[in-house]
Tab-separated table of C-alpha atoms in Angstrom:
chain	number	residue	atom	x	y	z
A	971	UNK	CA	-155.053	-57.106	19.969
A	972	UNK	CA	-157.892	-57.197	17.457
A	973	UNK	CA	-156.792	-57.696	13.845
A	974	UNK	CA	-158.129	-54.871	11.665
A	975	UNK	CA	-158.323	-55.063	7.859
A	976	UNK	CA	-155.863	-52.595	6.420
A	977	UNK	CA	-157.074	-49.198	5.274
A	978	UNK	CA	-156.408	-47.952	1.721
A	979	UNK	CA	-153.965	-45.376	3.154
A	980	UNK	CA	-152.003	-48.010	5.106
A	981	UNK	CA	-148.718	-49.407	3.793
A	982	UNK	CA	-149.651	-52.206	1.403
A	983	UNK	CA	-148.764	-55.840	1.995
A	984	UNK	CA	-147.225	-57.077	-1.246
A	985	UNK	CA	-148.241	-60.645	-2.226
A	986	UNK	CA	-145.287	-63.046	-2.569
A	987	UNK	CA	-144.741	-66.595	-3.855
A	988	UNK	CA	-141.939	-69.177	-3.708
A	989	UNK	CA	-141.978	-72.836	-4.818
A	990	UNK	CA	-139.687	-75.837	-4.578
A	991	UNK	CA	-139.378	-79.102	-6.471
A	992	UNK	CA	-137.159	-81.252	-4.264
A	993	UNK	CA	-133.753	-81.324	-2.599
A	994	UNK	CA	-131.018	-83.897	-2.113
A	995	UNK	CA	-128.052	-85.249	-4.022
A	996	UNK	CA	-128.483	-82.675	-6.778
A	997	UNK	CA	-125.012	-81.943	-8.164
A	998	UNK	CA	-123.421	-81.447	-11.595
A	999	UNK	CA	-122.376	-85.089	-11.305
A	1000	UNK	CA	-125.905	-86.415	-10.734
A	1001	UNK	CA	-127.886	-83.918	-12.858
A	1002	UNK	CA	-127.010	-83.460	-16.540
A	1003	UNK	CA	-127.012	-80.022	-18.191
A	1004	UNK	CA	-130.128	-80.980	-20.167
A	1005	UNK	CA	-132.011	-82.097	-17.044
A	1006	UNK	CA	-130.871	-78.963	-15.224
A	1007	UNK	CA	-132.319	-76.773	-17.971
A	1008	UNK	CA	-135.574	-78.767	-17.973
A	1009	UNK	CA	-136.004	-78.223	-14.246
A	1010	UNK	CA	-135.179	-74.518	-14.428
A	1011	UNK	CA	-137.556	-73.931	-17.346
A	1012	UNK	CA	-140.363	-75.832	-15.603
A	1013	UNK	CA	-139.843	-73.940	-12.336
A	1014	UNK	CA	-139.783	-70.560	-14.094
A	1015	UNK	CA	-142.973	-71.419	-15.988
A	1016	UNK	CA	-144.817	-72.600	-12.878
A	1017	UNK	CA	-143.770	-69.737	-10.592
A	1018	UNK	CA	-144.634	-67.213	-13.339
A	1019	UNK	CA	-148.109	-68.725	-13.770
A	1020	UNK	CA	-148.633	-68.729	-10.008
A	1021	UNK	CA	-147.518	-65.100	-9.750
A	1022	UNK	CA	-149.885	-64.077	-12.558
A	1023	UNK	CA	-152.740	-65.930	-10.843
A	1024	UNK	CA	-151.847	-64.246	-7.536
A	1025	UNK	CA	-152.044	-60.744	-9.045
A	1026	UNK	CA	-155.205	-61.197	-11.117
A	1027	UNK	CA	-158.357	-59.954	-9.340
A	1028	UNK	CA	-161.178	-62.476	-9.163
A	1029	UNK	CA	-164.591	-61.698	-10.565
A	1030	UNK	CA	-166.966	-60.661	-7.802
A	1031	UNK	CA	-170.678	-61.436	-8.116
A	1032	UNK	CA	-171.705	-58.817	-5.549
A	1033	UNK	CA	-170.608	-55.218	-4.993
A	1034	UNK	CA	-168.339	-54.936	-1.967
A	1035	UNK	CA	-167.244	-52.231	0.426
A	1036	UNK	CA	-164.044	-54.106	1.257
A	1037	UNK	CA	-161.172	-51.829	2.350
A	1038	UNK	CA	-158.943	-53.068	-0.471
A	1039	UNK	CA	-159.916	-52.506	-4.091
A	1040	UNK	CA	-158.710	-55.613	-5.922
A	1041	UNK	CA	-160.344	-58.910	-4.924
A	1042	UNK	CA	-157.114	-60.873	-5.157
A	1043	UNK	CA	-156.804	-64.628	-4.562
A	1044	UNK	CA	-156.025	-65.739	-1.028
A	1045	UNK	CA	-152.693	-67.243	-0.003
A	1046	UNK	CA	-154.463	-70.617	0.244
A	1047	UNK	CA	-155.694	-70.369	-3.340
A	1048	UNK	CA	-152.308	-69.248	-4.670
A	1049	UNK	CA	-150.194	-71.856	-2.888
A	1050	UNK	CA	-152.477	-74.752	-3.817
A	1051	UNK	CA	-152.731	-73.544	-7.418
A	1052	UNK	CA	-148.932	-73.567	-7.691
A	1053	UNK	CA	-148.760	-77.086	-6.254
A	1054	UNK	CA	-151.364	-78.411	-8.717
A	1055	UNK	CA	-149.026	-77.254	-11.494
A	1056	UNK	CA	-146.163	-79.143	-9.853
A	1057	UNK	CA	-148.368	-82.230	-9.414
A	1058	UNK	CA	-149.329	-82.184	-13.084
A	1059	UNK	CA	-145.717	-81.990	-14.294
A	1060	UNK	CA	-143.890	-85.337	-14.693
A	1061	UNK	CA	-140.513	-83.866	-13.681
A	1062	UNK	CA	-141.551	-83.412	-10.075
A	1063	UNK	CA	-142.066	-85.992	-7.337
A	1064	UNK	CA	-145.779	-85.420	-6.763
A	1065	UNK	CA	-148.953	-86.353	-8.586
A	1066	UNK	CA	-148.159	-87.463	-12.129
A	1067	UNK	CA	-144.396	-87.612	-11.439
A	1068	UNK	CA	-144.545	-89.434	-8.103
A	1069	UNK	CA	-141.967	-92.066	-7.202
A	1070	UNK	CA	-142.726	-95.758	-6.600
A	1071	UNK	CA	-142.644	-97.781	-3.400
A	1072	UNK	CA	-140.537	-100.961	-3.219
A	1073	UNK	CA	-143.642	-102.814	-4.429
A	1074	UNK	CA	-144.008	-100.611	-7.517
A	1075	UNK	CA	-146.966	-98.612	-6.170
A	1076	UNK	CA	-147.540	-94.852	-6.146
A	1077	UNK	CA	-148.701	-93.692	-2.710
A	1078	UNK	CA	-149.198	-89.950	-2.474
A	1079	UNK	CA	-149.285	-87.417	0.360
A	1080	UNK	CA	-150.245	-83.737	0.605
A	1081	UNK	CA	-150.851	-81.029	3.167
A	1082	UNK	CA	-151.807	-77.406	3.591
A	1083	UNK	CA	-151.681	-74.893	6.447
A	1084	UNK	CA	-152.561	-71.227	6.930
A	1085	UNK	CA	-151.449	-68.733	9.557
A	1086	UNK	CA	-155.085	-67.770	10.202
A	1087	UNK	CA	-158.514	-67.779	8.590
A	1088	UNK	CA	-159.539	-71.437	8.957
A	1089	UNK	CA	-160.379	-73.245	12.183
A	1090	UNK	CA	-158.303	-76.366	11.513
A	1091	UNK	CA	-155.354	-74.288	10.271
A	1092	UNK	CA	-153.550	-77.352	8.908
A	1093	UNK	CA	-154.410	-80.772	7.459
A	1094	UNK	CA	-152.576	-83.698	5.899
A	1095	UNK	CA	-153.706	-86.582	3.668
A	1096	UNK	CA	-151.684	-89.693	2.928
A	1097	UNK	CA	-151.694	-93.183	1.443
A	1098	UNK	CA	-153.518	-91.931	-1.672
A	1099	UNK	CA	-153.521	-94.032	-4.840
A	1100	UNK	CA	-156.408	-92.592	-6.867
A	1101	UNK	CA	-156.702	-88.850	-6.139
A	1102	UNK	CA	-155.398	-87.018	-9.192
A	1103	UNK	CA	-154.407	-83.848	-7.319
A	1104	UNK	CA	-153.851	-84.661	-3.644
A	1105	UNK	CA	-153.303	-80.983	-2.801
A	1106	UNK	CA	-156.920	-80.223	-3.730
A	1107	UNK	CA	-158.117	-82.833	-1.238
A	1108	UNK	CA	-156.047	-81.174	1.494
A	1109	UNK	CA	-157.353	-77.734	0.488
A	1110	UNK	CA	-160.993	-78.796	0.482
A	1111	UNK	CA	-160.613	-80.643	3.783
A	1112	UNK	CA	-159.224	-77.454	5.333
A	1113	UNK	CA	-162.021	-75.301	3.910
A	1114	UNK	CA	-164.729	-77.747	5.012
A	1115	UNK	CA	-163.145	-77.930	8.448
A	1116	UNK	CA	-164.857	-74.753	9.619
A	1117	UNK	CA	-168.201	-76.608	9.428
A	1118	UNK	CA	-166.820	-80.062	10.270
A	1119	UNK	CA	-165.701	-78.898	13.702
A	1120	UNK	CA	-169.249	-77.915	14.662
A	1121	UNK	CA	-171.428	-80.611	16.304
A	1122	UNK	CA	-173.230	-82.716	15.255
A	1123	UNK	CA	-170.979	-84.218	12.529
A	1124	UNK	CA	-171.944	-82.862	9.118
A	1125	UNK	CA	-173.008	-85.542	6.637
A	1126	UNK	CA	-172.073	-85.320	2.971
A	1127	UNK	CA	-173.228	-88.813	2.032
A	1128	UNK	CA	-172.329	-92.406	2.777
A	1129	UNK	CA	-171.531	-95.367	0.576
A	1130	UNK	CA	-169.366	-98.189	1.842
A	1131	UNK	CA	-167.024	-96.734	4.454
A	1132	UNK	CA	-168.763	-94.608	7.077
A	1133	UNK	CA	-167.263	-91.211	6.239
A	1134	UNK	CA	-169.906	-88.572	7.007
A	1135	UNK	CA	-167.226	-85.859	6.804
A	1136	UNK	CA	-163.654	-85.231	7.902
A	1137	UNK	CA	-165.119	-84.233	11.286
A	1138	UNK	CA	-162.481	-82.848	13.651
A	1139	UNK	CA	-159.620	-84.820	12.132
A	1140	UNK	CA	-156.539	-83.082	10.744
A	1141	UNK	CA	-155.013	-86.179	9.106
A	1142	UNK	CA	-156.622	-88.945	7.075
A	1143	UNK	CA	-155.155	-92.002	5.351
A	1144	UNK	CA	-155.847	-94.235	2.359
A	1145	UNK	CA	-159.351	-95.354	1.477
A	1146	UNK	CA	-161.014	-93.058	3.996
A	1147	UNK	CA	-159.274	-90.022	2.517
A	1148	UNK	CA	-160.104	-91.189	-1.017
A	1149	UNK	CA	-163.744	-91.677	-0.036
A	1150	UNK	CA	-163.800	-88.116	1.186
A	1151	UNK	CA	-162.277	-86.933	-2.103
A	1152	UNK	CA	-165.072	-88.664	-4.035
A	1153	UNK	CA	-167.691	-87.045	-1.811
A	1154	UNK	CA	-166.095	-83.654	-2.405
A	1155	UNK	CA	-166.400	-84.264	-6.147
A	1156	UNK	CA	-162.652	-84.153	-6.792
A	1157	UNK	CA	-161.190	-85.754	-9.899
A	1158	UNK	CA	-160.037	-89.312	-9.339
A	1159	UNK	CA	-157.507	-91.102	-11.492
A	1160	UNK	CA	-156.663	-94.663	-12.354
A	1161	UNK	CA	-153.343	-95.741	-10.746
A	1162	UNK	CA	-151.849	-95.889	-14.243
A	1163	UNK	CA	-152.146	-92.070	-14.442
A	1164	UNK	CA	-149.250	-91.713	-11.995
A	1165	UNK	CA	-146.887	-93.953	-13.966
A	1166	UNK	CA	-143.910	-92.382	-15.727
A	1167	UNK	CA	-141.134	-94.365	-17.334
A	1168	UNK	CA	-138.427	-92.182	-15.792
A	1169	UNK	CA	-139.620	-92.913	-12.244
A	1170	UNK	CA	-140.034	-96.617	-13.003
A	1171	UNK	CA	-136.474	-96.841	-14.320
A	1172	UNK	CA	-135.162	-95.088	-11.186
A	1173	UNK	CA	-137.140	-97.520	-9.050
A	1174	UNK	CA	-135.713	-100.577	-10.821
A	1175	UNK	CA	-132.105	-99.314	-10.966
A	1176	UNK	CA	-132.024	-98.451	-7.283
A	1177	UNK	CA	-133.352	-101.848	-6.188
A	1178	UNK	CA	-130.850	-103.570	-8.459
A	1179	UNK	CA	-127.961	-101.583	-6.959
A	1180	UNK	CA	-129.182	-102.532	-3.508
A	1181	UNK	CA	-129.208	-106.232	-4.411
A	1182	UNK	CA	-125.650	-105.895	-5.677
A	1183	UNK	CA	-124.554	-104.285	-2.418
A	1184	UNK	CA	-123.789	-100.974	-4.122
A	1185	UNK	CA	-126.106	-98.738	-2.134
A	1186	UNK	CA	-129.631	-98.347	-0.828
A	1187	UNK	CA	-132.942	-98.481	-2.615
A	1188	UNK	CA	-133.867	-95.046	-1.301
A	1189	UNK	CA	-130.652	-93.092	-1.903
A	1190	UNK	CA	-127.665	-93.175	-4.201
A	1191	UNK	CA	-124.356	-91.366	-4.353
A	1192	UNK	CA	-124.321	-92.010	-8.116
A	1193	UNK	CA	-127.603	-90.375	-9.147
A	1194	UNK	CA	-130.293	-88.082	-7.825
A	1195	UNK	CA	-133.093	-90.289	-6.514
A	1196	UNK	CA	-136.073	-88.100	-5.599
A	1197	UNK	CA	-136.679	-88.184	-1.859
A	1198	UNK	CA	-138.198	-84.753	-1.433
A	1199	UNK	CA	-141.428	-82.827	-1.556
A	1200	UNK	CA	-142.915	-80.321	-3.964
A	1201	UNK	CA	-144.320	-77.255	-2.285
A	1202	UNK	CA	-145.288	-73.622	-2.380
A	1203	UNK	CA	-145.540	-70.806	0.143
A	1204	UNK	CA	-147.629	-67.696	-0.530
A	1205	UNK	CA	-148.354	-64.390	1.197
A	1206	UNK	CA	-151.533	-62.506	0.338
A	1207	UNK	CA	-152.509	-58.861	0.608
A	1208	UNK	CA	-154.172	-59.414	3.992
A	1209	UNK	CA	-150.984	-60.725	5.580
A	1210	UNK	CA	-151.986	-64.401	5.606
A	1211	UNK	CA	-149.242	-66.898	4.782
A	1212	UNK	CA	-149.995	-70.389	3.494
A	1213	UNK	CA	-147.863	-73.465	2.869
A	1214	UNK	CA	-148.963	-76.267	0.520
A	1215	UNK	CA	-146.990	-79.475	-0.043
A	1216	UNK	CA	-147.346	-82.667	-2.095
A	1217	UNK	CA	-145.132	-85.690	-2.711
A	1218	UNK	CA	-144.781	-89.316	-3.648
A	1219	UNK	CA	-142.291	-89.696	-0.794
A	1220	UNK	CA	-138.931	-91.461	-0.839
A	1221	UNK	CA	-138.003	-93.499	-3.887
A	1222	UNK	CA	-138.548	-97.164	-2.934
A	1223	UNK	CA	-140.057	-96.382	0.439
A	1224	UNK	CA	-141.995	-99.187	2.127
A	1225	UNK	CA	-145.610	-99.370	1.037
A	1226	UNK	CA	-147.638	-97.736	3.790
A	1227	UNK	CA	-144.819	-95.492	4.978
A	1228	UNK	CA	-145.938	-92.030	6.101
A	1229	UNK	CA	-143.475	-89.192	5.709
A	1230	UNK	CA	-143.096	-85.644	6.892
A	1231	UNK	CA	-145.164	-84.067	4.115
A	1232	UNK	CA	-148.593	-84.752	5.685
A	1233	UNK	CA	-147.314	-84.514	9.277
A	1234	UNK	CA	-147.964	-81.165	10.954
A	1235	UNK	CA	-144.793	-79.573	12.234
A	1236	UNK	CA	-142.418	-81.958	10.497
A	1237	UNK	CA	-142.642	-81.057	6.805
A	1238	UNK	CA	-144.914	-78.006	6.855
A	1239	UNK	CA	-146.044	-75.280	9.228
A	1240	UNK	CA	-147.666	-71.822	9.259
A	1241	UNK	CA	-148.040	-69.616	12.309
A	1242	UNK	CA	-148.836	-66.067	13.392
A	1243	UNK	CA	-148.087	-64.315	16.670
A	1244	UNK	CA	-147.980	-60.847	18.203
A	1245	UNK	CA	-144.868	-59.272	19.735
A	1246	UNK	CA	-144.341	-56.107	21.712
A	1247	UNK	CA	-142.334	-53.589	19.740
A	1248	UNK	CA	-140.537	-54.752	16.602
A	1249	UNK	CA	-137.790	-57.116	17.834
A	1250	UNK	CA	-136.552	-58.142	14.375
A	1251	UNK	CA	-136.476	-54.644	12.897
A	1252	UNK	CA	-133.593	-54.213	10.419
A	1253	UNK	CA	-132.820	-50.963	12.244
A	1254	UNK	CA	-132.325	-52.877	15.484
A	1255	UNK	CA	-134.441	-50.497	17.570
A	1256	UNK	CA	-137.337	-52.798	18.393
A	1257	UNK	CA	-138.177	-54.343	21.735
A	1258	UNK	CA	-139.292	-57.899	22.316
A	1259	UNK	CA	-142.115	-58.850	24.638
A	1260	UNK	CA	-139.476	-59.845	27.203
A	1261	UNK	CA	-137.608	-56.524	27.248
A	1262	UNK	CA	-137.846	-54.471	30.434
A	1263	UNK	CA	-135.296	-51.826	29.404
A	1264	UNK	CA	-131.675	-51.344	30.471
A	1265	UNK	CA	-130.647	-51.615	34.111
A	1266	UNK	CA	-128.060	-48.877	33.672
A	1267	UNK	CA	-126.839	-46.558	30.937
A	1268	UNK	CA	-123.162	-45.650	30.700
A	1269	UNK	CA	-122.056	-42.284	29.464
A	1270	UNK	CA	-120.112	-42.250	26.205
A	1271	UNK	CA	-116.844	-41.346	27.929
A	1272	UNK	CA	-117.213	-43.980	30.644
A	1273	UNK	CA	-118.163	-46.731	28.222
A	1274	UNK	CA	-115.156	-45.871	26.058
A	1275	UNK	CA	-112.831	-45.967	29.067
A	1276	UNK	CA	-114.155	-49.352	30.197
A	1277	UNK	CA	-113.886	-50.685	26.659
A	1278	UNK	CA	-110.152	-49.935	26.724
A	1279	UNK	CA	-109.786	-51.890	29.959
A	1280	UNK	CA	-112.218	-54.706	29.213
A	1281	UNK	CA	-111.927	-56.074	25.655
A	1282	UNK	CA	-115.416	-57.596	25.758
A	1283	UNK	CA	-116.878	-54.107	25.897
A	1284	UNK	CA	-115.338	-53.343	22.521
A	1285	UNK	CA	-118.385	-55.128	21.142
A	1286	UNK	CA	-120.721	-52.838	23.094
A	1287	UNK	CA	-123.768	-51.734	21.105
A	1288	UNK	CA	-125.069	-48.304	22.119
A	1289	UNK	CA	-128.468	-48.420	23.802
A	1290	UNK	CA	-131.344	-46.857	21.953
A	1291	UNK	CA	-132.612	-43.594	23.316
A	1292	UNK	CA	-135.401	-43.336	25.862
A	1293	UNK	CA	-137.595	-41.835	23.135
A	1294	UNK	CA	-136.875	-44.764	20.806
A	1295	UNK	CA	-137.702	-47.165	23.641
A	1296	UNK	CA	-140.973	-45.366	24.237
A	1297	UNK	CA	-141.918	-45.503	20.553
A	1298	UNK	CA	-141.075	-49.205	20.428
A	1299	UNK	CA	-143.195	-49.880	23.497
A	1300	UNK	CA	-146.100	-48.150	21.764
A	1301	UNK	CA	-145.950	-50.588	18.834
A	1302	UNK	CA	-147.195	-54.142	18.427
A	1303	UNK	CA	-145.950	-56.420	15.673
A	1304	UNK	CA	-147.789	-59.283	14.029
A	1305	UNK	CA	-145.243	-61.724	12.667
A	1306	UNK	CA	-146.264	-64.605	10.393
A	1307	UNK	CA	-144.200	-67.397	8.878
A	1308	UNK	CA	-144.969	-70.355	6.629
A	1309	UNK	CA	-142.352	-72.944	5.731
A	1310	UNK	CA	-142.232	-76.039	3.520
A	1311	UNK	CA	-139.545	-78.705	3.826
A	1312	UNK	CA	-138.120	-81.073	1.244
A	1313	UNK	CA	-135.580	-83.861	1.542
A	1314	UNK	CA	-135.233	-86.936	3.748
A	1315	UNK	CA	-138.618	-86.937	5.433
A	1316	UNK	CA	-137.691	-89.281	8.266
A	1317	UNK	CA	-135.065	-86.767	9.406
A	1318	UNK	CA	-137.657	-83.981	9.285
A	1319	UNK	CA	-139.957	-86.139	11.419
A	1320	UNK	CA	-137.297	-86.878	14.036
A	1321	UNK	CA	-136.490	-83.205	14.494
A	1322	UNK	CA	-139.992	-81.723	14.028
A	1323	UNK	CA	-137.970	-79.620	11.644
A	1324	UNK	CA	-140.354	-77.035	10.261
A	1325	UNK	CA	-142.169	-76.258	13.521
A	1326	UNK	CA	-138.729	-75.912	15.112
A	1327	UNK	CA	-137.987	-73.083	12.672
A	1328	UNK	CA	-141.119	-71.212	13.741
A	1329	UNK	CA	-140.421	-71.870	17.426
A	1330	UNK	CA	-136.873	-70.502	17.182
A	1331	UNK	CA	-138.160	-67.399	15.395
A	1332	UNK	CA	-141.008	-66.863	17.848
A	1333	UNK	CA	-139.426	-67.656	21.202
A	1334	UNK	CA	-135.829	-66.880	20.292
A	1335	UNK	CA	-136.952	-63.542	18.836
A	1336	UNK	CA	-134.754	-63.855	15.755
A	1337	UNK	CA	-135.658	-63.485	12.107
A	1338	UNK	CA	-137.245	-66.486	10.429
A	1339	UNK	CA	-134.338	-66.501	7.955
A	1340	UNK	CA	-131.899	-67.031	10.814
A	1341	UNK	CA	-134.139	-69.653	12.414
A	1342	UNK	CA	-134.393	-71.530	9.134
A	1343	UNK	CA	-130.613	-71.444	8.689
A	1344	UNK	CA	-130.098	-72.980	12.137
A	1345	UNK	CA	-132.282	-75.956	11.252
A	1346	UNK	CA	-131.739	-76.687	7.558
A	1347	UNK	CA	-128.566	-74.798	6.691
A	1348	UNK	CA	-125.145	-76.452	6.538
A	1349	UNK	CA	-124.310	-78.047	9.920
A	1350	UNK	CA	-127.805	-77.245	11.179
A	1351	UNK	CA	-130.105	-79.451	13.240
A	1352	UNK	CA	-131.174	-81.568	10.272
A	1353	UNK	CA	-127.624	-82.417	9.261
A	1354	UNK	CA	-126.550	-83.085	12.838
A	1355	UNK	CA	-129.458	-85.506	13.284
A	1356	UNK	CA	-127.803	-87.909	10.815
A	1357	UNK	CA	-124.749	-88.331	13.001
A	1358	UNK	CA	-122.061	-90.557	11.486
A	1359	UNK	CA	-124.462	-91.588	8.703
A	1360	UNK	CA	-124.287	-88.128	7.095
A	1361	UNK	CA	-123.396	-88.425	3.405
A	1362	UNK	CA	-123.911	-92.205	3.372
A	1363	UNK	CA	-127.675	-92.826	3.539
A	1364	UNK	CA	-129.384	-89.561	2.591
A	1365	UNK	CA	-130.285	-88.953	6.229
A	1366	UNK	CA	-130.379	-85.337	7.325
A	1367	UNK	CA	-130.390	-84.057	3.740
A	1368	UNK	CA	-132.912	-81.410	2.888
A	1369	UNK	CA	-133.909	-77.825	2.418
A	1370	UNK	CA	-136.729	-75.430	3.174
A	1371	UNK	CA	-138.493	-72.502	1.593
A	1372	UNK	CA	-140.767	-70.019	3.288
A	1373	UNK	CA	-142.048	-66.482	3.665
A	1374	UNK	CA	-141.973	-64.244	6.722
A	1375	UNK	CA	-144.431	-61.353	6.957
A	1376	UNK	CA	-144.063	-58.547	9.494
A	1377	UNK	CA	-146.827	-55.999	10.121
A	1378	UNK	CA	-146.162	-53.267	12.688
A	1379	UNK	CA	-149.076	-51.352	14.230
A	1380	UNK	CA	-149.403	-48.454	16.598
A	1381	UNK	CA	-151.535	-48.800	19.710
A	1382	UNK	CA	-154.614	-47.690	17.744
A	1383	UNK	CA	-154.206	-50.653	15.409
A	1384	UNK	CA	-153.045	-48.589	12.439
A	1385	UNK	CA	-150.388	-50.176	10.231
A	1386	UNK	CA	-147.194	-48.128	10.302
A	1387	UNK	CA	-144.779	-50.545	8.612
A	1388	UNK	CA	-144.894	-53.774	6.596
A	1389	UNK	CA	-142.138	-55.985	5.247
A	1390	UNK	CA	-141.709	-59.532	4.028
A	1391	UNK	CA	-138.847	-61.839	3.210
A	1392	UNK	CA	-138.451	-64.879	0.987
A	1393	UNK	CA	-136.739	-67.695	2.927
A	1394	UNK	CA	-134.603	-70.475	1.454
A	1395	UNK	CA	-131.715	-72.659	2.557
A	1396	UNK	CA	-130.487	-76.239	2.269
A	1397	UNK	CA	-127.649	-78.463	3.463
A	1398	UNK	CA	-127.238	-80.928	0.584
A	1399	UNK	CA	-126.156	-80.930	-3.057
A	1400	UNK	CA	-128.928	-78.629	-4.235
A	1401	UNK	CA	-132.587	-77.636	-4.086
A	1402	UNK	CA	-134.885	-76.904	-7.037
A	1403	UNK	CA	-136.717	-73.674	-6.241
A	1404	UNK	CA	-138.214	-70.601	-7.846
A	1405	UNK	CA	-139.612	-67.305	-6.628
A	1406	UNK	CA	-140.547	-63.821	-7.803
A	1407	UNK	CA	-138.184	-61.191	-6.449
A	1408	UNK	CA	-138.983	-57.688	-5.222
A	1409	UNK	CA	-138.595	-56.350	-8.755
A	1410	UNK	CA	-141.332	-58.761	-9.949
A	1411	UNK	CA	-138.772	-60.878	-11.787
A	1412	UNK	CA	-139.184	-64.681	-11.717
A	1413	UNK	CA	-136.087	-66.491	-10.524
A	1414	UNK	CA	-135.072	-70.170	-10.614
A	1415	UNK	CA	-132.128	-71.660	-8.786
A	1416	UNK	CA	-130.730	-75.101	-8.044
A	1417	UNK	CA	-127.484	-74.235	-6.286
A	1418	UNK	CA	-126.467	-71.315	-4.071
A	1419	UNK	CA	-125.205	-68.740	-6.537
A	1420	UNK	CA	-124.465	-68.166	-10.201
A	1421	UNK	CA	-120.811	-68.896	-9.509
A	1422	UNK	CA	-121.774	-72.478	-8.591
A	1423	UNK	CA	-123.283	-73.188	-12.016
A	1424	UNK	CA	-120.848	-74.904	-14.431
A	1425	UNK	CA	-120.437	-73.072	-17.741
A	1426	UNK	CA	-121.938	-75.939	-19.746
A	1427	UNK	CA	-125.179	-75.678	-17.752
A	1428	UNK	CA	-125.843	-72.094	-18.789
């Protein structure tokens, strides 16, 4: 079905934003009250700035007859803007606050993906040592991809390495990626820019504990060693969802190690698909593309009688009416989801964790919130992947954030219903995250609920 821009009289798609700053062994034992407050204040500041940016119309050089009045930033612009703020803040494991490898080197990774609007859809960059904001390299590589995919290869200049453009590639590493960043005119930084004393001290302490046989260089039961990603997910007024991620990787990872952050499907994913009816409707009256209708309908009296005889029928859900079925058949739903993961990246890689969320939602015809819970919630696929090593090595630990957008249309393509949901779950000690709720209020959270926050942290 052709995608039509929404009309002014159609239900509006409300832009949304959620960010995260890492997950793992984040507990009152490993995070002091002062550090907790620093993280919460930083997250609230960043998500508030991103929300303000998202809702501020851009200046337009030309008059436009676009069907929507405000020329708001795209989901790609919003998500990458939020991540640049995370990259520039020394508290977070990306950009200026990135962790060190075992050799004392900062090697950065970033990625971005959209549900539609760009031919490559998703790209990842890795092994970066000089790009000040890796997320901007990923963003530009995605934007340039529309031309790069057209033959012959587009040339943007050569000097040293033969890098005429990103061409058809979705992932680039090290010096080639940095060469591309220079050709794009992005700001480069000396390796010393990424140094922070806090990260260096964590690096040294963890290696010393490892030498003493008191743990691993990449994870500790005694303190929170960053092993996660910074990221943002945004929904724009046209129903596009975008995920943007950036990280320094695992504390004391091997130099040259590639994690889930720049790997499509492992640490990030965005997707859009069309379904018959509205199978995830909160009212429970939608049909999926697989539904053919009931084989038989029981009368109320007969179903009640059988329920008395057969206990399993006590769970019987009344079938929707023929008229409701007909209305559902006359609708088509565009469902979009974007998800960003954070935690032990090797576990995300082994389980193709984030793409698995989208696949469960799409082919299992369940909400993306439920799909996300099955993968990254307590006792989900990520945790189970660690096996007997759970709680001993950091394996399987992690969390995810995301946004699901649902747009329901009639057979003429007119929007009849829109809804969206902020997604978040984790299986470990905690996850730094922030979002703007439906009442436009910025929220920051580390643990599950207010009842989990010790009094001295408030």
